[in-house]
PDB file of C-alpha atoms and ligand atoms in Angstrom:
ATOM      1  CA  MET A   1       0.000   0.000   0.000  1.00  0.00           C
ATOM      2  CA  SER A   2       1.632   3.276  -0.959  1.00  0.00           C
ATOM      3  CA  ARG A   3      -0.590   5.470   1.182  1.00  0.00           C
ATOM      4  CA  LYS A   4      -0.285   5.692   4.980  1.00  0.00           C
ATOM      5  CA  ILE A   5      -2.114   3.233   7.218  1.00  0.00           C
ATOM      6  CA  ASN A   6      -5.202   5.038   8.518  1.00  0.00           C
ATOM      7  CA  ILE A   7      -6.123   4.450  12.109  1.00  0.00           C
ATOM      8  CA  ALA A   8      -9.209   5.381  14.112  1.00  0.00           C
ATOM      9  CA  ILE A   9      -8.936   5.761  17.881  1.00  0.00           C
ATOM     10  CA  PHE A  10     -12.011   4.991  20.000  1.00  0.00           C
ATOM     11  CA  ALA A  11     -11.945   6.404  23.535  1.00  0.00           C
ATOM     12  CA  SER A  12     -14.518   7.196  26.218  1.00  0.00           C
ATOM     13  CA  GLY A  13     -12.595   9.189  28.818  1.00  0.00           C
ATOM     14  CA  SER A  14      -9.424  11.082  29.537  1.00  0.00           C
ATOM     15  CA  GLY A  15      -7.443   9.773  26.600  1.00  0.00           C
ATOM     16  CA  THR A  16      -3.863   9.632  27.852  1.00  0.00           C
ATOM     17  CA  ASN A  17      -3.314   6.595  25.621  1.00  0.00           C
ATOM     18  CA  ALA A  18      -4.845   8.395  22.665  1.00  0.00           C
ATOM     19  CA  GLN A  19      -2.462  11.275  23.301  1.00  0.00           C
ATOM     20  CA  ALA A  20       0.565   8.957  23.484  1.00  0.00           C
ATOM     21  CA  ILE A  21      -0.460   7.527  20.097  1.00  0.00           C
ATOM     22  CA  LEU A  22      -1.073  10.978  18.586  1.00  0.00           C
ATOM     23  CA  GLU A  23       2.306  12.160  19.818  1.00  0.00           C
ATOM     24  CA  TYR A  24       4.158   9.075  18.582  1.00  0.00           C
ATOM     25  CA  PHE A  25       2.728   9.258  15.045  1.00  0.00           C
ATOM     26  CA  LYS A  26       2.733  13.065  14.752  1.00  0.00           C
ATOM     27  CA  GLU A  27       5.347  13.072  12.003  1.00  0.00           C
ATOM     28  CA  SER A  28       4.979   9.479  10.850  1.00  0.00           C
ATOM     29  CA  ASN A  29       5.237   8.432   7.216  1.00  0.00           C
ATOM     30  CA  LEU A  30       3.589   5.127   8.084  1.00  0.00           C
ATOM     31  CA  VAL A  31       0.533   5.912  10.213  1.00  0.00           C
ATOM     32  CA  GLU A  32      -2.118   8.599   9.977  1.00  0.00           C
ATOM     33  CA  VAL A  33      -4.499   9.037  12.912  1.00  0.00           C
ATOM     34  CA  LYS A  34      -7.586   9.961  10.900  1.00  0.00           C
ATOM     35  CA  CYS A  35     -10.162  10.599  13.575  1.00  0.00           C
ATOM     36  CA  ILE A  36     -10.951  10.174  17.277  1.00  0.00           C
ATOM     37  CA  TYR A  37     -14.307   8.509  17.930  1.00  0.00           C
ATOM     38  CA  SER A  38     -16.142   8.746  21.242  1.00  0.00           C
ATOM     39  CA  ASN A  39     -19.435   7.737  22.793  1.00  0.00           C
ATOM     40  CA  ASN A  40     -19.006  10.601  25.274  1.00  0.00           C
ATOM     41  CA  PRO A  41     -19.339  14.158  23.944  1.00  0.00           C
ATOM     42  CA  ASN A  42     -17.756  15.484  27.169  1.00  0.00           C
ATOM     43  CA  ALA A  43     -14.740  13.176  27.121  1.00  0.00           C
ATOM     44  CA  PHE A  44     -11.446  14.982  27.644  1.00  0.00           C
ATOM     45  CA  VAL A  45      -9.946  12.911  24.836  1.00  0.00           C
ATOM     46  CA  LEU A  46     -11.842  15.137  22.377  1.00  0.00           C
ATOM     47  CA  GLN A  47      -9.957  18.200  23.607  1.00  0.00           C
ATOM     48  CA  ARG A  48      -6.680  16.312  23.293  1.00  0.00           C
ATOM     49  CA  ALA A  49      -7.646  15.395  19.711  1.00  0.00           C
ATOM     50  CA  ARG A  50      -8.397  19.008  18.822  1.00  0.00           C
ATOM     51  CA  SER A  51      -5.040  20.130  20.201  1.00  0.00           C
ATOM     52  CA  TYR A  52      -3.485  17.829  17.578  1.00  0.00           C
ATOM     53  CA  ASP A  53      -5.826  19.221  14.885  1.00  0.00           C
ATOM     54  CA  LYS A  54      -7.548  15.864  14.560  1.00  0.00           C
ATOM     55  CA  ALA A  55     -11.141  15.293  13.490  1.00  0.00           C
ATOM     56  CA  THR A  56     -13.534  13.945  16.126  1.00  0.00           C
ATOM     57  CA  PHE A  57     -16.775  12.017  15.801  1.00  0.00           C
ATOM     58  CA  THR A  58     -19.241  11.313  18.624  1.00  0.00           C
ATOM     59  CA  PHE A  59     -22.186   8.962  18.624  1.00  0.00           C
ATOM     60  CA  SER A  60     -25.006   7.790  20.892  1.00  0.00           C
ATOM     61  CA  LYS A  61     -25.687   4.213  21.994  1.00  0.00           C
ATOM     62  CA  GLU A  62     -28.618   4.071  19.572  1.00  0.00           C
ATOM     63  CA  GLU A  63     -26.419   5.231  16.677  1.00  0.00           C
ATOM     64  CA  PHE A  64     -23.658   2.797  17.591  1.00  0.00           C
ATOM     65  CA  TYR A  65     -25.775  -0.321  17.938  1.00  0.00           C
ATOM     66  CA  LYS A  66     -28.801   0.337  15.726  1.00  0.00           C
ATOM     67  CA  THR A  67     -27.508   2.311  12.758  1.00  0.00           C
ATOM     68  CA  ASP A  68     -24.678   2.228  10.232  1.00  0.00           C
ATOM     69  CA  LYS A  69     -23.509   5.737  11.038  1.00  0.00           C
ATOM     70  CA  VAL A  70     -20.189   4.808  12.657  1.00  0.00           C
ATOM     71  CA  PHE A  71     -19.537   2.030  10.133  1.00  0.00           C
ATOM     72  CA  GLN A  72     -20.091   4.392   7.191  1.00  0.00           C
ATOM     73  CA  HIS A  73     -17.916   7.067   8.755  1.00  0.00           C
ATOM     74  CA  LEU A  74     -15.068   4.565   9.214  1.00  0.00           C
ATOM     75  CA  ARG A  75     -15.436   3.399   5.611  1.00  0.00           C
ATOM     76  CA  HIS A  76     -15.479   6.951   4.347  1.00  0.00           C
ATOM     77  CA  ASN A  77     -12.227   7.574   6.258  1.00  0.00           C
ATOM     78  CA  GLN A  78     -10.681   4.431   4.695  1.00  0.00           C
ATOM     79  CA  ILE A  79      -9.760   3.118   8.138  1.00  0.00           C
ATOM     80  CA  ASP A  80      -7.310   0.200   8.131  1.00  0.00           C
ATOM     81  CA  LEU A  81      -7.065  -0.337  11.895  1.00  0.00           C
ATOM     82  CA  ILE A  82      -9.325   0.572  14.822  1.00  0.00           C
ATOM     83  CA  VAL A  83      -7.525   1.183  18.100  1.00  0.00           C
ATOM     84  CA  LEU A  84      -9.572   1.044  21.307  1.00  0.00           C
ATOM     85  CA  ALA A  85      -7.926   3.202  23.969  1.00  0.00           C
ATOM     86  CA  GLY A  86     -10.126   3.272  27.057  1.00  0.00           C
ATOM     87  CA  PHE A  87     -13.292   2.638  25.056  1.00  0.00           C
ATOM     88  CA  MET A  88     -15.934   1.185  27.343  1.00  0.00           C
ATOM     89  CA  TRP A  89     -18.618  -0.278  25.039  1.00  0.00           C
ATOM     90  CA  LEU A  90     -18.703  -3.688  23.425  1.00  0.00           C
ATOM     91  CA  VAL A  91     -17.941  -3.324  19.710  1.00  0.00           C
ATOM     92  CA  PRO A  92     -20.856  -4.359  17.431  1.00  0.00           C
ATOM     93  CA  GLU A  93     -20.415  -7.497  15.340  1.00  0.00           C
ATOM     94  CA  LYS A  94     -20.517  -5.647  12.055  1.00  0.00           C
ATOM     95  CA  LEU A  95     -17.435  -3.610  12.964  1.00  0.00           C
ATOM     96  CA  VAL A  96     -15.615  -6.693  14.264  1.00  0.00           C
ATOM     97  CA  GLU A  97     -16.318  -8.474  10.977  1.00  0.00           C
ATOM     98  CA  HIS A  98     -15.186  -5.620   8.726  1.00  0.00           C
ATOM     99  CA  PHE A  99     -12.244  -4.075  10.535  1.00  0.00           C
ATOM    100  CA  GLU A 100      -9.036  -5.107  12.237  1.00  0.00           C
ATOM    101  CA  ILE A 101      -9.509  -3.938  15.847  1.00  0.00           C
ATOM    102  CA  ILE A 102      -7.147  -3.960  18.812  1.00  0.00           C
ATOM    103  CA  ASN A 103      -7.644  -3.091  22.473  1.00  0.00           C
ATOM    104  CA  ILE A 104      -5.470  -2.384  25.481  1.00  0.00           C
ATOM    105  CA  HIS A 105      -6.427  -3.759  28.871  1.00  0.00           C
ATOM    106  CA  PRO A 106      -4.837  -2.667  32.170  1.00  0.00           C
ATOM    107  CA  ALA A 107      -4.217  -6.181  33.563  1.00  0.00           C
ATOM    108  CA  LEU A 108      -2.876  -9.573  32.599  1.00  0.00           C
ATOM    109  CA  LEU A 109      -5.742 -11.220  30.709  1.00  0.00           C
ATOM    110  CA  PRO A 110      -7.421 -13.649  30.998  1.00  0.00           C
ATOM    111  CA  SER A 111      -7.390 -12.513  34.651  1.00  0.00           C
ATOM    112  CA  TYR A 112      -9.333  -9.369  35.536  1.00  0.00           C
ATOM    113  CA  GLY A 113     -11.143  -9.102  32.218  1.00  0.00           C
ATOM    114  CA  GLY A 114     -14.745  -9.164  31.045  1.00  0.00           C
ATOM    115  CA  LYS A 115     -17.765  -6.910  31.348  1.00  0.00           C
ATOM    116  CA  GLY A 116     -17.436  -4.269  34.083  1.00  0.00           C
ATOM    117  CA  MET A 117     -13.669  -4.799  34.363  1.00  0.00           C
ATOM    118  CA  TYR A 118     -12.264  -1.495  33.231  1.00  0.00           C
ATOM    119  CA  GLY A 119     -10.060   1.299  34.558  1.00  0.00           C
ATOM    120  CA  HIS A 120      -9.940   1.577  38.358  1.00  0.00           C
ATOM    121  CA  HIS A 121     -12.241  -1.456  38.871  1.00  0.00           C
ATOM    122  CA  VAL A 122      -9.434  -3.602  37.520  1.00  0.00           C
ATOM    123  CA  HIS A 123      -6.784  -2.115  39.828  1.00  0.00           C
ATOM    124  CA  GLU A 124      -9.086  -2.366  42.865  1.00  0.00           C
ATOM    125  CA  ALA A 125      -9.660  -6.072  42.151  1.00  0.00           C
ATOM    126  CA  VAL A 126      -5.927  -6.722  41.659  1.00  0.00           C
ATOM    127  CA  LEU A 127      -5.156  -5.048  45.012  1.00  0.00           C
ATOM    128  CA  ALA A 128      -8.027  -6.800  46.816  1.00  0.00           C
ATOM    129  CA  ASN A 129      -6.538 -10.139  45.729  1.00  0.00           C
ATOM    130  CA  GLN A 130      -3.069  -9.102  46.942  1.00  0.00           C
ATOM    131  CA  GLU A 131      -1.494  -9.896  43.600  1.00  0.00           C
ATOM    132  CA  LYS A 132       2.282  -9.465  43.429  1.00  0.00           C
ATOM    133  CA  LYS A 133       2.259  -8.483  39.778  1.00  0.00           C
ATOM    134  CA  SER A 134      -0.018  -6.893  37.227  1.00  0.00           C
ATOM    135  CA  GLY A 135       0.563  -5.434  33.776  1.00  0.00           C
ATOM    136  CA  ILE A 136      -0.976  -4.704  30.411  1.00  0.00           C
ATOM    137  CA  THR A 137      -2.459  -6.801  27.636  1.00  0.00           C
ATOM    138  CA  ILE A 138      -2.815  -5.719  24.023  1.00  0.00           C
ATOM    139  CA  HIS A 139      -5.174  -8.010  22.146  1.00  0.00           C
ATOM    140  CA  MET A 140      -7.300  -8.421  19.054  1.00  0.00           C
ATOM    141  CA  VAL A 141     -10.972  -7.580  19.537  1.00  0.00           C
ATOM    142  CA  ASN A 142     -13.637 -10.171  18.827  1.00  0.00           C
ATOM    143  CA  LYS A 143     -17.320 -10.376  19.727  1.00  0.00           C
ATOM    144  CA  GLU A 144     -16.713 -10.898  23.467  1.00  0.00           C
ATOM    145  CA  TYR A 145     -15.152  -8.592  26.034  1.00  0.00           C
ATOM    146  CA  ASP A 146     -11.379  -9.164  26.380  1.00  0.00           C
ATOM    147  CA  LYS A 147     -11.351 -12.582  24.691  1.00  0.00           C
ATOM    148  CA  GLY A 148      -9.465 -11.952  21.417  1.00  0.00           C
ATOM    149  CA  GLU A 149      -5.994 -13.212  20.581  1.00  0.00           C
ATOM    150  CA  ILE A 150      -3.301 -11.751  22.834  1.00  0.00           C
ATOM    151  CA  LEU A 151      -0.622  -9.798  20.960  1.00  0.00           C
ATOM    152  CA  LEU A 152       1.506  -8.533  23.833  1.00  0.00           C
ATOM    153  CA  GLN A 153       1.724  -8.615  27.621  1.00  0.00           C
ATOM    154  CA  GLU A 154       4.081  -6.572  29.789  1.00  0.00           C
ATOM    155  CA  LEU A 155       4.389  -7.011  33.541  1.00  0.00           C
ATOM    156  CA  CYS A 156       4.953  -4.659  36.453  1.00  0.00           C
ATOM    157  CA  PRO A 157       5.146  -5.230  40.198  1.00  0.00           C
ATOM    158  CA  VAL A 158       2.278  -4.534  42.587  1.00  0.00           C
ATOM    159  CA  LEU A 159       3.762  -2.970  45.721  1.00  0.00           C
ATOM    160  CA  PRO A 160       2.413  -3.447  49.263  1.00  0.00           C
ATOM    161  CA  GLU A 161       1.777   0.303  49.610  1.00  0.00           C
ATOM    162  CA  ASP A 162      -0.025   0.628  46.249  1.00  0.00           C
ATOM    163  CA  THR A 163      -3.387   2.344  45.921  1.00  0.00           C
ATOM    164  CA  PRO A 164      -5.580   1.990  42.804  1.00  0.00           C
ATOM    165  CA  ASP A 165      -4.183   5.360  41.681  1.00  0.00           C
ATOM    166  CA  SER A 166      -0.501   4.492  42.122  1.00  0.00           C
ATOM    167  CA  LEU A 167      -0.989   1.164  40.355  1.00  0.00           C
ATOM    168  CA  ALA A 168      -2.925   2.886  37.558  1.00  0.00           C
ATOM    169  CA  GLU A 169      -0.032   5.299  37.098  1.00  0.00           C
ATOM    170  CA  ARG A 170       2.509   2.469  36.753  1.00  0.00           C
ATOM    171  CA  ILE A 171       0.224   0.682  34.295  1.00  0.00           C
ATOM    172  CA  HIS A 172      -0.387   3.854  32.280  1.00  0.00           C
ATOM    173  CA  LYS A 173       3.373   4.292  31.808  1.00  0.00           C
ATOM    174  CA  LEU A 174       3.608   0.775  30.369  1.00  0.00           C
ATOM    175  CA  GLU A 175       0.612   1.425  28.132  1.00  0.00           C
ATOM    176  CA  HIS A 176       1.972   4.693  26.762  1.00  0.00           C
ATOM    177  CA  GLU A 177       5.273   3.024  25.928  1.00  0.00           C
ATOM    178  CA  HIS A 178       3.975  -0.184  24.338  1.00  0.00           C
ATOM    179  CA  TYR A 179       0.700   0.701  22.611  1.00  0.00           C
ATOM    180  CA  PRO A 180       2.252   2.968  19.942  1.00  0.00           C
ATOM    181  CA  LEU A 181       5.011   0.403  19.281  1.00  0.00           C
ATOM    182  CA  THR A 182       2.478  -2.399  18.814  1.00  0.00           C
ATOM    183  CA  ILE A 183       0.384  -0.231  16.498  1.00  0.00           C
ATOM    184  CA  GLU A 184       3.505   0.540  14.482  1.00  0.00           C
ATOM    185  CA  LYS A 185       4.261  -3.173  14.067  1.00  0.00           C
ATOM    186  CA  ILE A 186       0.716  -3.930  12.902  1.00  0.00           C
ATOM    187  CA  ALA A 187       0.809  -0.973  10.511  1.00  0.00           C
ATOM    188  CA  GLN A 188       4.087  -2.238   9.013  1.00  0.00           C
ATOM    189  CA  LYS A 189       2.447  -5.614   8.451  1.00  0.00           C
ATOM    190  CA  LEU A 190      -0.655  -4.060   6.886  1.00  0.00           C
ATOM    191  CA  ARG A 191       1.434  -1.897   4.577  1.00  0.00           C
ATOM    192  CA  PHE A 192       3.509  -4.931   3.536  1.00  0.00           C
ATOM    193  CA  GLN A 193       0.381  -7.027   2.901  1.00  0.00           C
ATOM    194  CA  GLY A 194      -1.203  -4.255   0.847  1.00  0.00           C
ATOM    195  CA  SER A 195       1.871  -3.483  -1.236  1.00  0.00           C
TER     196      SER A 195
HETATM  197  C1  LIG B   1      -6.449   2.516  30.243  1.00  0.00           C
HETATM  198  O1  LIG B   1      -5.728   2.135  31.374  1.00  0.00           O
HETATM  199  C2  LIG B   1      -6.955   1.296  29.486  1.00  0.00           C
HETATM  200  O2  LIG B   1      -6.121   0.184  29.614  1.00  0.00           O
HETATM  201  C3  LIG B   1      -8.269   1.057  30.187  1.00  0.00           C
HETATM  202  O3  LIG B   1      -8.816   2.320  30.382  1.00  0.00           O
HETATM  203  C4  LIG B   1      -7.740   3.250  30.631  1.00  0.00           C
HETATM  204  C5  LIG B   1      -7.987   4.477  29.795  1.00  0.00           C
HETATM  205  O4  LIG B   1      -7.069   5.474  30.140  1.00  0.00           O
HETATM  206  N1  LIG B   1      -9.122   0.213  29.381  1.00  0.00           N
HETATM  207  C6  LIG B   1      -9.918  -0.704  29.910  1.00  0.00           C
HETATM  208  O5  LIG B   1     -10.046  -0.868  31.107  1.00  0.00           O
HETATM  209  C7  LIG B   1     -10.661  -1.556  28.880  1.00  0.00           C
HETATM  210  N2  LIG B   1     -11.322  -2.650  29.507  1.00  0.00           N
HETATM  211  P1  LIG B   1      -6.850   6.740  29.204  1.00  0.00           P
HETATM  212  O6  LIG B   1      -8.239   7.335  28.888  1.00  0.00           O
HETATM  213  O7  LIG B   1      -6.045   7.672  30.040  1.00  0.00           O
HETATM  214  O8  LIG B   1      -6.145   6.291  27.972  1.00  0.00           O
END
């Protein structure tokens, strides 16, 4: 493929991962972040997107699950890869069937995954179980929460004095380092396949 690999970022909240990705690919000849999609019109990620001059697109639950609006928008943008970065809704089957989609999860799947296991809920559960280690999982998205093929896991310690916030901070650092690198590897593969 001679053009850049177009990615769409889906996020529901603050968007520190989205920002790490935007920053990493700011001057890239390989990857173009086409648009930031969100189910939450008040999400801070939308402000981050605008500060990088990126298009944003928001949608309601009804639009996401009962219409083709998001699907058509992705097609129009010629999206090659969808990147979930703190996106809290299950992705509809039609999108899973048509697009390559990856997600990042703030724990070592298959532990601490599934519906309701997101953000601080994950870290609270890890601490409640007195785990000695946690980490991140980057995986393919299929029709079930957190069940797709695992692409990468990175570990970090859980310290006796950790709070959900301190653990989240350690995990976020790992995420910001590894998510852009994983996206880059997938984009290289997609470009090679399309060439
Ligand atoms: C990240 O830690 C991500 O792993 C998690 O939400 C956070 C979003 O942070 N995702 C999930 O829990 C998905 N089940 P961010 O908005 O600062 O990128």
